[in-house]
Short mmCIF file of C-alpha atoms in Angstrom, two decimals:
data_model
loop_
_atom_site.label_atom_id
_atom_site.label_comp_id
_atom_site.label_asym_id
_atom_site.label_seq_id
_atom_site.Cartn_x
_atom_site.Cartn_y
_atom_site.Cartn_z
CA MET A 1 -95.07 71.44 -150.46
CA GLN A 2 -95.11 74.17 -153.08
CA GLN A 3 -97.97 74.96 -155.47
CA PRO A 4 -96.16 73.45 -158.50
CA ASP A 5 -95.86 70.16 -156.57
CA ILE A 6 -99.60 69.70 -156.13
CA PRO A 7 -100.46 68.14 -159.54
CA LYS A 8 -97.70 65.55 -159.08
CA PHE A 9 -98.82 64.91 -155.52
CA LEU A 10 -102.43 64.35 -156.60
CA GLU A 11 -101.20 61.95 -159.26
CA ILE A 12 -99.27 59.97 -156.64
CA LEU A 13 -102.20 60.09 -154.23
CA ALA A 14 -104.59 58.84 -156.90
CA GLY A 15 -102.22 55.95 -157.50
CA VAL A 16 -102.24 55.09 -153.79
CA HIS A 17 -106.04 55.14 -153.76
CA ASP A 18 -106.13 52.95 -156.85
CA PHE A 19 -103.78 50.49 -155.12
CA TYR A 20 -106.37 50.10 -152.36
CA GLY A 21 -109.27 49.91 -154.80
CA LYS A 22 -110.55 53.38 -153.93
CA GLU A 23 -111.27 56.51 -155.93
CA LEU A 24 -109.80 59.86 -154.89
CA SER A 25 -112.58 62.44 -154.47
CA ASP A 26 -112.03 66.18 -154.86
CA PHE A 27 -112.80 66.74 -151.17
CA SER A 28 -110.37 64.04 -150.05
CA GLY A 29 -107.70 65.47 -152.33
CA GLN A 30 -108.07 68.94 -150.79
CA VAL A 31 -107.84 67.51 -147.27
CA TRP A 32 -104.64 65.71 -148.21
CA ILE A 33 -103.17 68.82 -149.84
CA GLU A 34 -103.78 70.97 -146.75
CA ALA A 35 -102.37 68.30 -144.44
CA MET A 36 -99.22 67.78 -146.51
CA LYS A 37 -98.41 71.44 -147.25
CA PRO A 38 -95.78 71.74 -144.49
CA PHE A 39 -93.75 68.87 -145.96
CA ASP A 40 -91.60 68.35 -149.04
CA LEU A 41 -93.14 66.32 -151.85
CA GLU A 42 -90.21 63.90 -151.65
CA GLN A 43 -90.84 63.36 -147.93
CA VAL A 44 -94.55 62.76 -148.49
CA THR A 45 -93.90 60.33 -151.34
CA LYS A 46 -91.48 58.32 -149.20
CA ALA A 47 -93.94 58.27 -146.31
CA LEU A 48 -96.75 56.98 -148.52
CA SER A 49 -94.47 54.32 -149.99
CA ALA A 50 -93.38 53.26 -146.50
CA HIS A 51 -97.02 52.93 -145.44
CA VAL A 52 -97.95 50.79 -148.43
CA VAL A 53 -95.20 48.24 -147.76
CA ASN A 54 -95.66 48.19 -143.98
CA THR A 55 -96.67 44.66 -143.00
CA GLU A 56 -99.21 45.89 -140.43
CA ARG A 57 -100.46 49.37 -141.30
CA GLY A 58 -100.09 48.76 -145.03
CA GLN A 59 -103.21 46.60 -145.07
CA PHE A 60 -105.34 49.73 -144.81
CA MET A 61 -105.59 52.99 -146.73
CA PRO A 62 -103.31 55.64 -145.20
CA LYS A 63 -104.96 58.58 -143.47
CA PRO A 64 -103.55 62.12 -143.53
CA SER A 65 -103.15 62.10 -139.74
CA GLU A 66 -101.04 58.92 -139.91
CA VAL A 67 -98.73 60.36 -142.54
CA VAL A 68 -98.41 63.66 -140.63
CA LYS A 69 -97.45 61.74 -137.48
CA GLN A 70 -94.82 59.82 -139.40
CA LEU A 71 -93.42 62.94 -141.05
CA GLN A 72 -93.24 64.89 -137.80
CA GLY A 73 -91.03 62.14 -136.46
CA THR A 74 -88.92 62.58 -139.57
CA GLN A 75 -88.57 66.28 -138.78
CA THR A 76 -87.10 65.42 -135.39
CA ASP A 77 -84.55 63.22 -137.12
CA ARG A 78 -83.78 66.00 -139.60
CA ALA A 79 -83.26 68.50 -136.79
CA LEU A 80 -80.71 66.23 -135.11
CA ILE A 81 -78.92 65.61 -138.41
CA ALA A 82 -78.82 69.37 -139.03
CA TRP A 83 -77.40 69.98 -135.57
CA GLY A 84 -74.74 67.36 -136.24
CA LYS A 85 -73.58 69.32 -139.29
CA VAL A 86 -73.50 72.55 -137.31
CA SER A 87 -71.65 70.96 -134.40
CA ALA A 88 -68.96 69.55 -136.69
CA ALA A 89 -68.56 72.85 -138.53
CA LEU A 90 -68.02 74.79 -135.31
CA SER A 91 -64.48 73.43 -135.13
CA ASP A 92 -63.90 72.57 -138.79
CA VAL A 93 -64.85 76.03 -140.13
CA GLY A 94 -64.60 78.37 -137.16
CA ALA A 95 -65.89 81.87 -136.49
CA TYR A 96 -63.73 83.75 -139.01
CA SER A 97 -65.03 82.15 -142.20
CA ASP A 98 -68.34 82.47 -143.98
CA VAL A 99 -70.14 79.16 -144.20
CA VAL A 100 -72.91 77.74 -146.39
CA PHE A 101 -74.74 74.62 -145.31
CA ASP A 102 -76.66 72.33 -147.63
CA ASP A 103 -79.89 73.07 -145.75
CA PRO A 104 -81.39 76.60 -145.72
CA LEU A 105 -83.20 75.90 -142.46
CA ILE A 106 -79.81 75.77 -140.73
CA HIS A 107 -79.13 79.33 -141.89
CA LEU A 108 -82.43 80.53 -140.46
CA CYS A 109 -81.92 78.81 -137.11
CA VAL A 110 -78.33 79.99 -136.66
CA THR A 111 -79.27 83.58 -137.54
CA ASP A 112 -82.22 83.53 -135.15
CA HIS A 113 -79.96 82.49 -132.29
CA GLY A 114 -77.23 85.07 -132.65
CA GLY A 115 -75.33 84.26 -135.83
CA TRP A 116 -72.40 82.08 -136.79
CA PRO A 117 -69.66 83.74 -134.66
CA LYS A 118 -71.78 83.38 -131.53
CA PHE A 119 -72.39 79.70 -132.27
CA CYS A 120 -68.66 79.15 -132.68
CA ARG A 121 -67.90 80.79 -129.34
CA THR A 122 -70.42 78.79 -127.37
CA THR A 123 -68.75 76.97 -124.51
CA TYR A 124 -68.95 73.21 -124.11
CA GLU A 125 -71.28 73.65 -121.12
CA GLU A 126 -73.67 75.80 -123.18
CA GLN A 127 -73.86 73.53 -126.21
CA SER A 128 -76.54 71.23 -124.82
CA TYR A 129 -78.93 74.14 -124.32
CA LEU A 130 -78.00 75.62 -127.70
CA GLN A 131 -78.70 72.27 -129.36
CA HIS A 132 -82.13 72.17 -127.72
CA ARG A 133 -83.00 75.68 -128.92
CA PHE A 134 -81.63 75.00 -132.40
CA CYS A 135 -83.62 71.78 -132.82
CA GLU A 136 -86.82 73.44 -131.60
CA SER A 137 -86.36 76.23 -134.13
CA TYR A 138 -85.52 73.76 -136.87
CA ARG A 139 -88.67 71.73 -136.30
CA ALA A 140 -90.76 74.91 -136.27
CA TYR A 141 -89.31 76.06 -139.59
CA ALA A 142 -89.58 72.58 -141.09
CA SER A 143 -93.29 72.47 -140.29
CA ARG A 144 -93.80 75.49 -142.56
CA GLY A 145 -92.38 73.82 -145.64
CA VAL A 146 -89.49 74.78 -147.90
CA PRO A 147 -88.28 78.34 -147.13
CA THR A 148 -87.87 80.91 -149.89
CA ASP A 149 -86.44 83.69 -147.72
CA TYR A 150 -83.19 82.89 -145.92
CA PRO A 151 -79.61 84.25 -145.75
CA ALA A 152 -77.48 82.88 -148.56
CA ARG A 153 -74.50 82.42 -146.25
CA LEU A 154 -73.67 82.65 -142.56
CA THR A 155 -71.19 85.47 -142.10
CA GLY A 156 -68.06 85.02 -140.04
CA VAL A 157 -66.24 87.63 -137.97
CA GLY A 158 -64.93 90.52 -140.08
CA SER A 159 -65.69 88.78 -143.37
CA GLY A 160 -68.23 91.23 -144.77
CA ALA A 161 -67.96 91.78 -148.51
CA ASP A 162 -67.89 95.57 -148.01
CA ASP A 163 -64.67 95.38 -146.00
CA TYR A 164 -62.92 93.52 -148.80
CA ALA A 165 -64.36 95.84 -151.46
CA LYS A 166 -62.86 98.86 -149.67
CA ARG A 167 -59.45 97.23 -150.00
CA GLY A 168 -60.02 96.33 -153.63
CA MET A 169 -60.03 92.64 -152.75
CA GLN A 170 -62.37 89.80 -153.54
CA PRO A 171 -63.95 88.27 -150.43
CA PRO A 172 -62.91 84.68 -149.75
CA LYS A 173 -65.27 81.99 -150.89
CA PRO A 174 -67.50 80.59 -148.15
CA ARG A 175 -66.89 77.11 -146.79
CA LEU A 176 -69.47 74.63 -148.05
CA VAL A 177 -70.76 72.09 -145.53
CA GLY A 178 -72.64 68.93 -146.43
CA ASP A 179 -73.61 68.05 -149.98
CA ARG A 180 -71.69 70.46 -152.22
CA ALA A 181 -74.33 70.73 -154.95
CA ALA A 182 -77.09 71.35 -152.40
CA ALA A 183 -74.97 73.96 -150.60
CA LEU A 184 -74.39 75.80 -153.88
CA ARG A 185 -78.15 75.83 -154.46
CA VAL A 186 -78.63 77.30 -150.99
CA LEU A 187 -75.99 79.94 -151.75
CA SER A 188 -77.60 80.93 -155.05
CA GLY A 189 -81.16 80.93 -153.69
CA GLY A 190 -80.70 83.04 -150.57
CA SER A 191 -82.42 86.36 -149.97
CA ALA A 192 -80.38 89.58 -150.13
CA VAL A 193 -82.49 91.11 -147.35
CA ARG A 194 -81.98 88.11 -145.10
CA GLN A 195 -78.26 88.16 -145.93
CA ILE A 196 -77.92 91.75 -144.75
CA ALA A 197 -79.74 90.85 -141.54
CA ALA A 198 -77.38 87.92 -140.99
CA GLN A 199 -74.36 90.18 -141.49
CA VAL A 200 -75.71 92.68 -138.98
CA VAL A 201 -76.27 89.93 -136.41
CA ALA A 202 -72.77 88.56 -136.96
CA ALA A 203 -71.25 92.02 -136.48
CA LEU A 204 -72.97 92.69 -133.15
CA PRO A 205 -70.87 92.53 -129.99
CA LEU A 206 -71.40 89.21 -128.25
CA ALA A 207 -72.92 90.91 -125.21
CA MET A 208 -75.69 92.32 -127.40
CA THR A 209 -76.62 88.87 -128.68
CA GLY A 210 -77.08 87.53 -125.19
CA GLU A 211 -73.64 85.99 -124.67
CA ALA A 212 -71.33 86.95 -121.87
CA ALA A 213 -68.06 88.58 -122.83
#
C-alpha cells in the first residue's frame, strides 16, 4: 500500500468498524496501516469485504492478523498465476523477442533468475525447480508491496536497442503478455537503471548465469 492510499484505506476501515458498531481509534488505525503496507489497497479492500460477508468469521470484527493470513494465501495464488503466464510465454514468445508482462513482479523475478533468454532455454526437467524458485521470489517481492523500480521489459537475445540504433533501425516492439493495458503501464513505468541491468543479464553467456551450455 502506498502513502496516497492511506486516507482511502482509513475511510474504508472506519466504515468496517462502524458496521460492527465500533469506533476506529488512532492507535488501531496505525496498527492496521503497518500490517497492510505490504499489500495493494484493492487486495485489502476485497479481503475486508470477504470477511464481512463470511457466514462464520463475519460475525466478529476482523483483526489485522486474520486479514494478513488471508492475503498471504492470495499471494501464493498470485505467484502461481504469474508463473502460468511465464510458462505460456516461454513457447509463445521465445528467447529472441523482448517481452512485457502485465505484472512488474514477473520482470523482477525473471531478471533475478538469469533473464528471459535463460528462462526460455530451461529444459523440461529443470522447469519444476525454476517454478519453485520463481514463486518463492514472487511471494517475497509481493510482500513488499507495489514495486517502483523494475525493468520496463525483459530483453530477448540480441534485441538490444543499441544494436538496432547502430543499423539505423527501430527496435521491434516488445510482445505484450496478459492484460494489454496493464502491460503498457508496466512498460511505461519501468526503471531505466533496472532496464540496463536486465539487458546486461540477458546478454551474458548462459554458463555465466548458472546454466550449462
